[in-house]
Short mmCIF file of C-alpha atoms in Angstrom, two decimals:
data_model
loop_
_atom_site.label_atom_id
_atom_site.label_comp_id
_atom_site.label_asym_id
_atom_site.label_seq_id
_atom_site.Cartn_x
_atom_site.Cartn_y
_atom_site.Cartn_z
CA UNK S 1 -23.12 -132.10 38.85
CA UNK S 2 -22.47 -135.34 40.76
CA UNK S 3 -24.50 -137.37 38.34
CA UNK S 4 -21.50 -136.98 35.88
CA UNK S 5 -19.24 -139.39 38.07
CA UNK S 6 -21.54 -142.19 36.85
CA UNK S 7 -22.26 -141.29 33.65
CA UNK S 8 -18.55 -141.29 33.06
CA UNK S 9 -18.23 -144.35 35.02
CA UNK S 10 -20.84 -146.01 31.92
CA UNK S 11 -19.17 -143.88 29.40
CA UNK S 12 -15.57 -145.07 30.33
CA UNK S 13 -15.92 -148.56 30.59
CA UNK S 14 -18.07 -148.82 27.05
CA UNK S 15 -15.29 -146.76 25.51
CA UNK S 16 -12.42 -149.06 27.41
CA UNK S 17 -14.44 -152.02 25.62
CA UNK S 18 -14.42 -150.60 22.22
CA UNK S 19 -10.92 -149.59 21.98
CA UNK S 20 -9.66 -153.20 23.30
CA UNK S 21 -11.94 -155.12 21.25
CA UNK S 22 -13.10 -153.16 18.18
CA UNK S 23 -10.34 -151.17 17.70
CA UNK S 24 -6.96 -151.80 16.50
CA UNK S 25 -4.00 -152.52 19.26
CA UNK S 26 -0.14 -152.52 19.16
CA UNK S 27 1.68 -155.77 17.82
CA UNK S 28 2.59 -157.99 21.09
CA UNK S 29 5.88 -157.80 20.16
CA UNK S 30 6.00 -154.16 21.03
CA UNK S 31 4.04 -153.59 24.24
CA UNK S 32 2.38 -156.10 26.26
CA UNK S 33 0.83 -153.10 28.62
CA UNK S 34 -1.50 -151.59 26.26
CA UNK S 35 -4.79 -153.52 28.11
CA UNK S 36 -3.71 -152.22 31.28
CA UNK S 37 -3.46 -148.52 29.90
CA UNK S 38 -6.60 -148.17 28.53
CA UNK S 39 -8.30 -149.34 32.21
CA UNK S 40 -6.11 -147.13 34.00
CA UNK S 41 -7.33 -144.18 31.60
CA UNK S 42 -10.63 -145.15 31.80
CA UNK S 43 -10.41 -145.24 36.05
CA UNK S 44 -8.43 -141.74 36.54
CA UNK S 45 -11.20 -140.32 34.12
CA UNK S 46 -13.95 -141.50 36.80
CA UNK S 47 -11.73 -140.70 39.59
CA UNK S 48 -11.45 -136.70 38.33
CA UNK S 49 -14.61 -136.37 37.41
CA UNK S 50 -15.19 -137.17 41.16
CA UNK S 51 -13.67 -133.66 41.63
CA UNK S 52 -15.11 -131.77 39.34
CA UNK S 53 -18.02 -130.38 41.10
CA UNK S 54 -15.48 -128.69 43.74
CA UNK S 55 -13.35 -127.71 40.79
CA UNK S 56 -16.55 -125.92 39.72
CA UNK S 57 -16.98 -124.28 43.06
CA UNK S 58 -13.66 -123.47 43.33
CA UNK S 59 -13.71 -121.06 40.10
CA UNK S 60 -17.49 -119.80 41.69
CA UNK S 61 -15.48 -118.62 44.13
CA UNK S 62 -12.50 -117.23 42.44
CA UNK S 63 -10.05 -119.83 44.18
CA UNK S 64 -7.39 -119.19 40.84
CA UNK S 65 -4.36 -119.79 42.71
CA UNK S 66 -5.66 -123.24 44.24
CA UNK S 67 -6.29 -124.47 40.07
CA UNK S 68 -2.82 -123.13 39.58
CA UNK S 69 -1.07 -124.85 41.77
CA UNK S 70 -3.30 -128.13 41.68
CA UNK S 71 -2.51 -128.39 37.74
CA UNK S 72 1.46 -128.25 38.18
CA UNK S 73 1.72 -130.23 41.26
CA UNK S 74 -0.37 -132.90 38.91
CA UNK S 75 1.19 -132.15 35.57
CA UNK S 76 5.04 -131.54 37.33
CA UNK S 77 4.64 -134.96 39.49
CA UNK S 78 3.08 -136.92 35.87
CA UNK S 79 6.12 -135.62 34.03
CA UNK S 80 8.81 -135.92 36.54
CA UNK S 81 7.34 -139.96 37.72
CA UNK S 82 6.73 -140.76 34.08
CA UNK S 83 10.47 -139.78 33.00
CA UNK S 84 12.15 -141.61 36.01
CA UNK S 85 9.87 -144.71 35.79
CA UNK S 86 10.71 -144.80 31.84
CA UNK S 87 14.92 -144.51 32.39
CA UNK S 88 15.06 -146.87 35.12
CA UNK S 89 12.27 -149.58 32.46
CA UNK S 90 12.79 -148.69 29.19
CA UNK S 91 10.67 -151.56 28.20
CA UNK S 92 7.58 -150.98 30.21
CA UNK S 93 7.24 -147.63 29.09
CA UNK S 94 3.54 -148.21 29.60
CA UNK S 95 3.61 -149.20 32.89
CA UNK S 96 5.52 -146.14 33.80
CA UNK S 97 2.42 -144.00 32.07
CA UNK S 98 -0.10 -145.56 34.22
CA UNK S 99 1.76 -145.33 36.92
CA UNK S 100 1.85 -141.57 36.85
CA UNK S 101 -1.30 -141.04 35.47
CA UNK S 102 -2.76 -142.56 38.18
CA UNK S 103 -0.50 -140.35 41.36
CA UNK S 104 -0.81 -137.21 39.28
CA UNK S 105 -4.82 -138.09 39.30
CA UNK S 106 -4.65 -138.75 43.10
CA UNK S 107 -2.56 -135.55 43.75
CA UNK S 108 -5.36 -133.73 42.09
CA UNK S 109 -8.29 -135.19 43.89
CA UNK S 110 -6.79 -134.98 46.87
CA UNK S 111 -5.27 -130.98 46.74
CA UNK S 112 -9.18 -129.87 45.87
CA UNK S 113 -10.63 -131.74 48.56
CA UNK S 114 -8.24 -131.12 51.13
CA UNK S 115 -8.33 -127.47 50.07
CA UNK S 116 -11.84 -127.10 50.12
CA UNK S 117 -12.36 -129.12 53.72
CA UNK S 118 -9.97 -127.05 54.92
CA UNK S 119 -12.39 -123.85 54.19
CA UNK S 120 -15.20 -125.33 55.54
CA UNK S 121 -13.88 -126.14 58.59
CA UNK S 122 -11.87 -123.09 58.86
CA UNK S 123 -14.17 -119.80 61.21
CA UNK S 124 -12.89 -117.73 58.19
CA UNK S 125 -15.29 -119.77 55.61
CA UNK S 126 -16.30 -118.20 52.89
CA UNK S 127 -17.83 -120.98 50.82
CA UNK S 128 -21.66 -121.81 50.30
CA UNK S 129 -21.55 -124.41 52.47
CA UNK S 130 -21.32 -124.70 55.67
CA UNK S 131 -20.04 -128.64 56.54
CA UNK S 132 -18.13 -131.63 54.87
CA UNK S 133 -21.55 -133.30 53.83
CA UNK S 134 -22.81 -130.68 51.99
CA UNK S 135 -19.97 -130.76 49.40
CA UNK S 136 -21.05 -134.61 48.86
CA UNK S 137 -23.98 -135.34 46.45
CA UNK S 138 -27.46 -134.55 48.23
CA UNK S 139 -30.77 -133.81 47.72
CA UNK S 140 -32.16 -130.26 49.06
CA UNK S 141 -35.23 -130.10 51.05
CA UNK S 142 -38.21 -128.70 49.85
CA UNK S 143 -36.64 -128.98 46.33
CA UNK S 144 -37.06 -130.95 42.90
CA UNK S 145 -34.20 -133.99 42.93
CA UNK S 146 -34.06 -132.43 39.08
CA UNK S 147 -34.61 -128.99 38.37
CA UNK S 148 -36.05 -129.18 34.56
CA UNK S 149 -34.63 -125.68 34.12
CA UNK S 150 -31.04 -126.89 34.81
CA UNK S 151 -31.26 -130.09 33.17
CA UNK S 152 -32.23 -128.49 30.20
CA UNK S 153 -29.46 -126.10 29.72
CA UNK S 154 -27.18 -129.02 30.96
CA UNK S 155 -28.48 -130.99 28.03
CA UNK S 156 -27.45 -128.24 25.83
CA UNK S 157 -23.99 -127.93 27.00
CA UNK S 158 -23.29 -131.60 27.05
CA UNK S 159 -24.55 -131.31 23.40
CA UNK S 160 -21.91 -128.46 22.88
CA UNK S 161 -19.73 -129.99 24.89
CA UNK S 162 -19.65 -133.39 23.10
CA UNK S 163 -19.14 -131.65 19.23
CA UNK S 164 -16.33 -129.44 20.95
CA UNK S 165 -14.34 -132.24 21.69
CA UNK S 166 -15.13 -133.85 19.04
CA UNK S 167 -13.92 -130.89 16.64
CA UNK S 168 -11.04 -130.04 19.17
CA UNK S 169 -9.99 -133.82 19.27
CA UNK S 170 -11.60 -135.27 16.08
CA UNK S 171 -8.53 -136.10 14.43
CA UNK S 172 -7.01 -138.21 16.80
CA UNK S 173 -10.80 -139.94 16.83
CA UNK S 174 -10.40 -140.35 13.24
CA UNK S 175 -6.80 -141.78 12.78
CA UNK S 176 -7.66 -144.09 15.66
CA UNK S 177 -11.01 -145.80 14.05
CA UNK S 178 -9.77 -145.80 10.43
CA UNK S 179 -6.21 -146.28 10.84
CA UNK S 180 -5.53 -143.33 8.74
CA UNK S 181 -2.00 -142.98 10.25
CA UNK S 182 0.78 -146.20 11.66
CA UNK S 183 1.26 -146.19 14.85
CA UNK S 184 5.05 -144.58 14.42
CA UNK S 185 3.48 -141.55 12.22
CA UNK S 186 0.95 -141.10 15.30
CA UNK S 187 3.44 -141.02 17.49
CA UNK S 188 5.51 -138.48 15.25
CA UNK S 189 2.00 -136.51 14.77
CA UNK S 190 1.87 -136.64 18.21
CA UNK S 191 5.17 -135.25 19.67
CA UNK S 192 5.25 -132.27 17.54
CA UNK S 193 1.29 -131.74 18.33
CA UNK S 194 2.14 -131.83 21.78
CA UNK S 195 5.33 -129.37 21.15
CA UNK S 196 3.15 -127.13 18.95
CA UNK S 197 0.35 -126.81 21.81
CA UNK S 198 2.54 -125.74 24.99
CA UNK S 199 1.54 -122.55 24.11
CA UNK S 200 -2.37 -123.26 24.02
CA UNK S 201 -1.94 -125.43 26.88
CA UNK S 202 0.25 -122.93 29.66
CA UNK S 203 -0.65 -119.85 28.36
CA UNK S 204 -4.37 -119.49 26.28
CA UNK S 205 -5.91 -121.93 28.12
CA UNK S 206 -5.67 -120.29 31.71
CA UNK S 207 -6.65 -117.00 30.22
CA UNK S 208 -9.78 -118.11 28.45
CA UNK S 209 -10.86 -120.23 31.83
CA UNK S 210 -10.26 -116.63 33.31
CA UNK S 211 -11.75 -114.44 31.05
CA UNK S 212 -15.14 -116.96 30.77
CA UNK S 213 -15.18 -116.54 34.89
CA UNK S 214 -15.23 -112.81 34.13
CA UNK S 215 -17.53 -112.24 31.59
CA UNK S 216 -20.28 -114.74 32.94
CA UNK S 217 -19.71 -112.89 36.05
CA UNK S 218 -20.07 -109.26 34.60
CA UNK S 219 -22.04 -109.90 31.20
CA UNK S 220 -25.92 -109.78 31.08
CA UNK S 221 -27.28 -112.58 28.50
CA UNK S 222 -28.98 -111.16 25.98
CA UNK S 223 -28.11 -107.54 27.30
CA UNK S 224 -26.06 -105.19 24.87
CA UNK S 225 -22.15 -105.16 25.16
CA UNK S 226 -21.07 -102.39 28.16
CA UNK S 227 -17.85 -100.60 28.24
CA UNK S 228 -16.17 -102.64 30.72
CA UNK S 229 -16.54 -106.33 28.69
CA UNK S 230 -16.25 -104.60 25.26
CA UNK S 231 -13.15 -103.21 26.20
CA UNK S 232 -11.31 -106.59 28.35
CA UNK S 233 -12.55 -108.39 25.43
CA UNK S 234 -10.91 -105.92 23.00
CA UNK S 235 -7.98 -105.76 24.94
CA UNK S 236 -8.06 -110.08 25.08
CA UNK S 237 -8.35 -110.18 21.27
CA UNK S 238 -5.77 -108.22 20.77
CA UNK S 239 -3.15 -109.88 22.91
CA UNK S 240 -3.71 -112.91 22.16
CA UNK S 241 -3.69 -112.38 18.05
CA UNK S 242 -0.49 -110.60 18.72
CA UNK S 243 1.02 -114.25 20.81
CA UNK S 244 -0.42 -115.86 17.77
CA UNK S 245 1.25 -113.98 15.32
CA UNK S 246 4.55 -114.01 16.89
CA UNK S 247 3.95 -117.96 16.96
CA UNK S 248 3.60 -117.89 13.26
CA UNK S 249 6.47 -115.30 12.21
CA UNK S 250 9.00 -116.96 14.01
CA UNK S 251 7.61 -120.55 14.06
CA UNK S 252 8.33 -121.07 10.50
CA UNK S 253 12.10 -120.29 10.66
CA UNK S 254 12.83 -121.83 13.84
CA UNK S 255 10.96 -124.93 13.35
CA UNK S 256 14.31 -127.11 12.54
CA UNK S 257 16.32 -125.50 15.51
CA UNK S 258 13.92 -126.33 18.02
CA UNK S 259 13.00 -129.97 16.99
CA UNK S 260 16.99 -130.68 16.45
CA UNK S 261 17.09 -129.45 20.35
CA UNK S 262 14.13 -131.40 21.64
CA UNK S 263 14.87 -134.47 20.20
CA UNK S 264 17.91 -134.44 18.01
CA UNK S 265 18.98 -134.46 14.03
CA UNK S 266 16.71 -137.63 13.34
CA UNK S 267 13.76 -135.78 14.81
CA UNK S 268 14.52 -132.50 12.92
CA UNK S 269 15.11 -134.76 9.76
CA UNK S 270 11.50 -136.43 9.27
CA UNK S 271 8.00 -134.23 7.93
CA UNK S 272 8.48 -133.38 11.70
CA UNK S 273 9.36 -129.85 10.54
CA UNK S 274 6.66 -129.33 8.29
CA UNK S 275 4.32 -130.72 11.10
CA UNK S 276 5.42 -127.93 13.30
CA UNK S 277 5.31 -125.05 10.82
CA UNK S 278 1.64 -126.22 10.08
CA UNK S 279 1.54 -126.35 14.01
CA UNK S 280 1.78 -122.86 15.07
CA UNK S 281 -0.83 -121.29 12.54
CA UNK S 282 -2.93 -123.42 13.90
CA UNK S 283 -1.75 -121.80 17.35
CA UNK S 284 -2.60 -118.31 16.21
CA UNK S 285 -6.06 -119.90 14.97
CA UNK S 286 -6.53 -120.98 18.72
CA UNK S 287 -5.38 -118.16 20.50
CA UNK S 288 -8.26 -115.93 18.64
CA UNK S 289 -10.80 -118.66 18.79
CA UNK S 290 -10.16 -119.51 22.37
CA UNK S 291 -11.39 -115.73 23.54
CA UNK S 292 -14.27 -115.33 21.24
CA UNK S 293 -15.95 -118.74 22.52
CA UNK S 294 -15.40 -117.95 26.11
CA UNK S 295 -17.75 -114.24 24.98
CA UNK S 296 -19.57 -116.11 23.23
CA UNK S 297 -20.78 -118.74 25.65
CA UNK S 298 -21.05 -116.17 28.35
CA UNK S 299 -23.69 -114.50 26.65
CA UNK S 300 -25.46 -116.81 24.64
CA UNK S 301 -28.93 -117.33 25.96
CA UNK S 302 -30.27 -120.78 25.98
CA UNK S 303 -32.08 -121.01 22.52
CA UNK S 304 -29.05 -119.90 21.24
CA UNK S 305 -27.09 -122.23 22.66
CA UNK S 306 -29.28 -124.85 20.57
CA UNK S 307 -28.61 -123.42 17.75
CA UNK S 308 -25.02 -122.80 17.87
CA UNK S 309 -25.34 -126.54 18.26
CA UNK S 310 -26.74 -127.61 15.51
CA UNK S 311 -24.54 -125.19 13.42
CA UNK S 312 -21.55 -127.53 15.05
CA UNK S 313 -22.96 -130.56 13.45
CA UNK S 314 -22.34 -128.84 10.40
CA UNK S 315 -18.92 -128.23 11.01
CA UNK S 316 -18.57 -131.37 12.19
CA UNK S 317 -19.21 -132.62 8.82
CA UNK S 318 -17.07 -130.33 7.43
CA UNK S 319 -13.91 -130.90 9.22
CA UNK S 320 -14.86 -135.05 8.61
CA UNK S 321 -14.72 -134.02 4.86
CA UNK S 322 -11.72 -132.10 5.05
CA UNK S 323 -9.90 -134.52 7.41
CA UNK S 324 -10.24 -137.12 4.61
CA UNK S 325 -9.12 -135.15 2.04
CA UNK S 326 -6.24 -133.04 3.11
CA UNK S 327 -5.16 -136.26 4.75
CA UNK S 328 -5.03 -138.05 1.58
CA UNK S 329 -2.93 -135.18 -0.15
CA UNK S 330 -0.67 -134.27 2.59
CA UNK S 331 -0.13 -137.26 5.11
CA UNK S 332 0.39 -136.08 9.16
CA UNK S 333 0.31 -132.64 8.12
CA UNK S 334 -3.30 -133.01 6.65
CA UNK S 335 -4.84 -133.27 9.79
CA UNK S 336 -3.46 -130.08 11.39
CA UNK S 337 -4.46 -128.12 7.57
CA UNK S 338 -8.14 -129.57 8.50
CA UNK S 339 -8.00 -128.31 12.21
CA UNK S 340 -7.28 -125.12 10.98
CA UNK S 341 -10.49 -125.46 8.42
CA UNK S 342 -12.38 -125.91 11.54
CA UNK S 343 -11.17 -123.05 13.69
CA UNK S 344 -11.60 -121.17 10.90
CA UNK S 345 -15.44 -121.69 10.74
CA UNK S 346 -15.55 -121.72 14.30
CA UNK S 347 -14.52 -118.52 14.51
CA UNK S 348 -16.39 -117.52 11.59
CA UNK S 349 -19.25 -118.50 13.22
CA UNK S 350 -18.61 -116.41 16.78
CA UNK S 351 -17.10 -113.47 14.78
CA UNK S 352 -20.94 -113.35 12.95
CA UNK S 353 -22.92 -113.85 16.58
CA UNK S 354 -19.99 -111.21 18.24
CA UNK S 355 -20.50 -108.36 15.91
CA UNK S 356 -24.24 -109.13 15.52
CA UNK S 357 -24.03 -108.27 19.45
CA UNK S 358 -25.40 -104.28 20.17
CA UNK S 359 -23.48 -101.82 21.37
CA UNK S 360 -23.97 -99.95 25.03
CA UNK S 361 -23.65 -96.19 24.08
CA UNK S 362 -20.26 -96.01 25.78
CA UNK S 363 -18.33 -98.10 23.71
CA UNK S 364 -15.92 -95.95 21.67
CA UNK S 365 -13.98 -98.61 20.20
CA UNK S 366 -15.73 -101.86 18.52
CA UNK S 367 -14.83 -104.95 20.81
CA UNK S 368 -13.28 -106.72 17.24
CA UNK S 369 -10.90 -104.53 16.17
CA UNK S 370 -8.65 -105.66 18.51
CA UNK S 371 -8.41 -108.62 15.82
CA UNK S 372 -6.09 -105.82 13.86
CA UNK S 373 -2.55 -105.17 14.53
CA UNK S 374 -1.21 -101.94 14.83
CA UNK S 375 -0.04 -101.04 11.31
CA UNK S 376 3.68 -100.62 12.95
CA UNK S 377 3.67 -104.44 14.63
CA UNK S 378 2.01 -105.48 11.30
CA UNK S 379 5.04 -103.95 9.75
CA UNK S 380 7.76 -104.98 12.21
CA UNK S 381 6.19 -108.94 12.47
CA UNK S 382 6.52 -109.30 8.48
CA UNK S 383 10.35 -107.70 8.71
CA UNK S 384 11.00 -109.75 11.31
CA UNK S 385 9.91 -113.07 9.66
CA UNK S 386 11.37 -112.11 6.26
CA UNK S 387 14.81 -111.49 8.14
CA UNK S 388 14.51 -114.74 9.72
CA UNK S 389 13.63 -117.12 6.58
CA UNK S 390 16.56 -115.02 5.01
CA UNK S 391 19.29 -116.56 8.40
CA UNK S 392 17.65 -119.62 8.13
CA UNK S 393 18.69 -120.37 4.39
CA UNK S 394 21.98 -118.41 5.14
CA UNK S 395 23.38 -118.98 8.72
CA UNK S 396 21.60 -121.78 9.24
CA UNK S 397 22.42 -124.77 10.41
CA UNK S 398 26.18 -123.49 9.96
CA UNK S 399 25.86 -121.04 12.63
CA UNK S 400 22.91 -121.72 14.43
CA UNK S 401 23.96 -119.34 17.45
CA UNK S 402 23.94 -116.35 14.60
CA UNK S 403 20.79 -117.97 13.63
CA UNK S 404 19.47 -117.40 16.95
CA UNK S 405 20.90 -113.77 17.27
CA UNK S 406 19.20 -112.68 14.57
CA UNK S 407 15.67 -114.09 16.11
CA UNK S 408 16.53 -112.83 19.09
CA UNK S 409 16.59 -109.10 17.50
CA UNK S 410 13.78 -109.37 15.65
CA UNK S 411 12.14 -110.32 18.54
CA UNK S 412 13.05 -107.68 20.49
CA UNK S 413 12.04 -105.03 17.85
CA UNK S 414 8.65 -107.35 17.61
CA UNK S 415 8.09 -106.65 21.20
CA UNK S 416 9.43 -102.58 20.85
CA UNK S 417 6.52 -102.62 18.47
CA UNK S 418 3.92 -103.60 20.12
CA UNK S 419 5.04 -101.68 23.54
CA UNK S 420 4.83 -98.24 21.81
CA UNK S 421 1.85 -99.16 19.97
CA UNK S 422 -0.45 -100.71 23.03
CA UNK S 423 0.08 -98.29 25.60
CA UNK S 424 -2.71 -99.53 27.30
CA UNK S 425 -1.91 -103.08 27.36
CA UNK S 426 1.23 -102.65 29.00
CA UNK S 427 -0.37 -100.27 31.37
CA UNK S 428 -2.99 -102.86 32.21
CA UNK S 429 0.10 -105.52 32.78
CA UNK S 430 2.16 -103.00 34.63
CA UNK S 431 -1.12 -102.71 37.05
CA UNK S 432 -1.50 -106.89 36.88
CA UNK S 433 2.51 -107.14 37.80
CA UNK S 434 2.00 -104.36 40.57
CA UNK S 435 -1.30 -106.19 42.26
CA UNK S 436 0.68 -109.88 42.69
CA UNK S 437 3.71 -108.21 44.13
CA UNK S 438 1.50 -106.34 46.97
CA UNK S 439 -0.22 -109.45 47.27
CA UNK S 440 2.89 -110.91 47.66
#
């Protein structure tokens, strides 16, 4: 693990040298800061990757509440230094970036390795290790410096790893080296992108860190599915289509209102809104994809690892295709149509290695049907969205408080839904409720 500090050390400064010199920069006129960002970037990468490997042994162990409160002390001090920086110099808005990109990096360093000293030196210690050196790089007596074993499957995820990110990220890649958008329309693209994703990035992303933890913790590769996984990963698919769907059914309504809130009428007046609406299908596309990778990796053996791999290269090449073209047809909202072309294969692709999966004997209820809605939240999400295009063209933006009553109903007849039909999911977040406030 600690040979990725310098790898990224070689990976980050090539990358810094490519984007200041091959790549095209801001006019002079408008920031004079943009060499110093890309070095900062490039030196809070190294300087997290530095933490990574007790990151890593921090999930091993189950630490959650140490990741929790490391990400929004980093994230909360980022935002908050960022903002204050940027209203006291308005001009060196930059500056102010790399300024708290750099103390939210420290902050998040420093929590995991104070934490995790802390443990070790603590007589309740229930790490692996047993002093402050042995959480440094080392080599183990009696031991290979390289276990070929290891290396091998790291190979395979840093394979995976690289086309992931690049099929995550690849648009941003792409308008980058070919200029596809301005800078202003990237910066447009990018707000509502960043809007569009709280959801994925508060709320799917901690679950699907959990629920990998779990099932490479209770899931046998290459073993059939038991009763336990298939039904958490039932119960996971089926929340997290229903967030999805709610994101959709209401997104496209509400779209306007909440842009004109964030960042007033001349936001909400630009292909903003049509950015958005594109925005949260992709949402529901992530929510679903996000839990059937995190099965999927769990209990993928290594061969299939390789060629779940070389199936990515494919879609690769796909969503390259369909970048340039829906790009060409439909501007900014082109590349978000294309990211939703490749979570659609993606999840094509797990769906086929999922239900290929067998079966333990106790498994009454298929792991995938929890991809279908309850006929009755089926039925109440498509009133609900049908009543809420219908006060959008008639309250709205004349009376956008009715126009926000009437979501507000919906909503709560969305959720009455889903409460009478999933029993068991609100039992299981009763229980979740009830364990944090004995904990507590």
């Amino acid at each position: 693990m600690w040979l990725s500090v310098p790898v990224s050390a070689a990976v980050s400064a090539a990358l810094a040298g490519l984007w200041l010199h091959a790549l095209s920069q801001p006019a002079p006129e408008v920031t004079s800061e943009y060499r110093l960002g890309v070095w900062v970037t490039a030196s809070m990468v190294v300087l997290e990757t530095a933490a990574q490997p007790l990151v890593i042994l921090a999930q091993a162990m189950l630490f959650v509440k140490l990741k929790v409160v490391a990400d929004m002390v980093s994230l909360c001090s980022r935002v908050a230094l960022k903002a204050w920086l940027i209203a006291l110099y308005p001009s060196h808005a930059i500056w102010a970036y790399c300024v708290g990109h750099a103390v939210s990096s420290a902050l998040l360093v420093v929590i995991y390795y104070g934490t995790l000293l802390w443990h070790v030196r603590s007589p309740d210690n229930c790490l692996p290790v047993k002093s402050a050196s042995e959480l440094g790089p080392r080599l183990v007596p009696g031991q290979p410096a390289l276990d070929r074993d290891q290396l091998a499957l790291t190979w395979s995820f840093f394979k995976q790893g690289l086309l992931k990110q690049l099929l995550t990220e690849g648009e941003r890649y792409l308008m980058t080296a070919f200029h596809l958008l301005d800078f202003s329309e990237q910066g447009l693209y990018d707000v509502v992108a960043n809007l569009g994703s709280l959801a994925a990035r508060f709320l799917f992303q901690p679950v699907e860190e959990n629920a990998y933890v779990y099932f490479s913790r209770t899931v046998e590769r290459g073993k059939p599915v038991s009763a336990a996984a298939g039904r958490v990963l039932h119960d996971l698919l089926r929340a997290m289509s229903l967030l999805g769907l709610v994101a959709v059914t209401f997104g496209w309504s509400y779209s306007h209102l909440l842009l004109r809130l964030y960042g007033g009428a001349l936001l909400a007046a630009g292909p903003a809104v049509s950015l958005l609406r594109a925005q949260c299908a992709y949402v529901l596309l992530l929510a679903v994809n996000g839990v059937l990778e995190c099965y999927t990796f769990a209990v993928m053996r290594q061969e299939q690892i390789n060629g779940y791999n070389r199936k990515m290269v494919l879609l690769s090449v796909i969503f390259v295709v369909s970048t340039g073209i829906f790009t060409r047809l439909f501007g900014g909202v082109g590349f978000i149509l294309a990211n939703c072309v490749n979570m659609l294969t993606r999840i094509y692709v797990c769906y086929r290695f999922v239900a290929g999966l067998p079966l333990e004997p106790a498994v009454s209820v298929p792991p995938l049907l929890g991809l279908r809605p309850p006929p009755a939240v089926a039925a109440a999400l498509v009133t609900a969205g049908l009543l809420a295009a219908g006060s959008e063209s008639w309250l709205y933006p004349g009376s956008a408080a009715g126009h926000v009553a009437v979501g507000a109903l919906c909503g709560a007849a969305v959720v009455a839904a889903a409460v009478h039909s999933e029993p068991r999911l609100l039992q299981a977040v009763r229980e979740r409720v009830g364990d944090k406030l004995k904990r507590s």
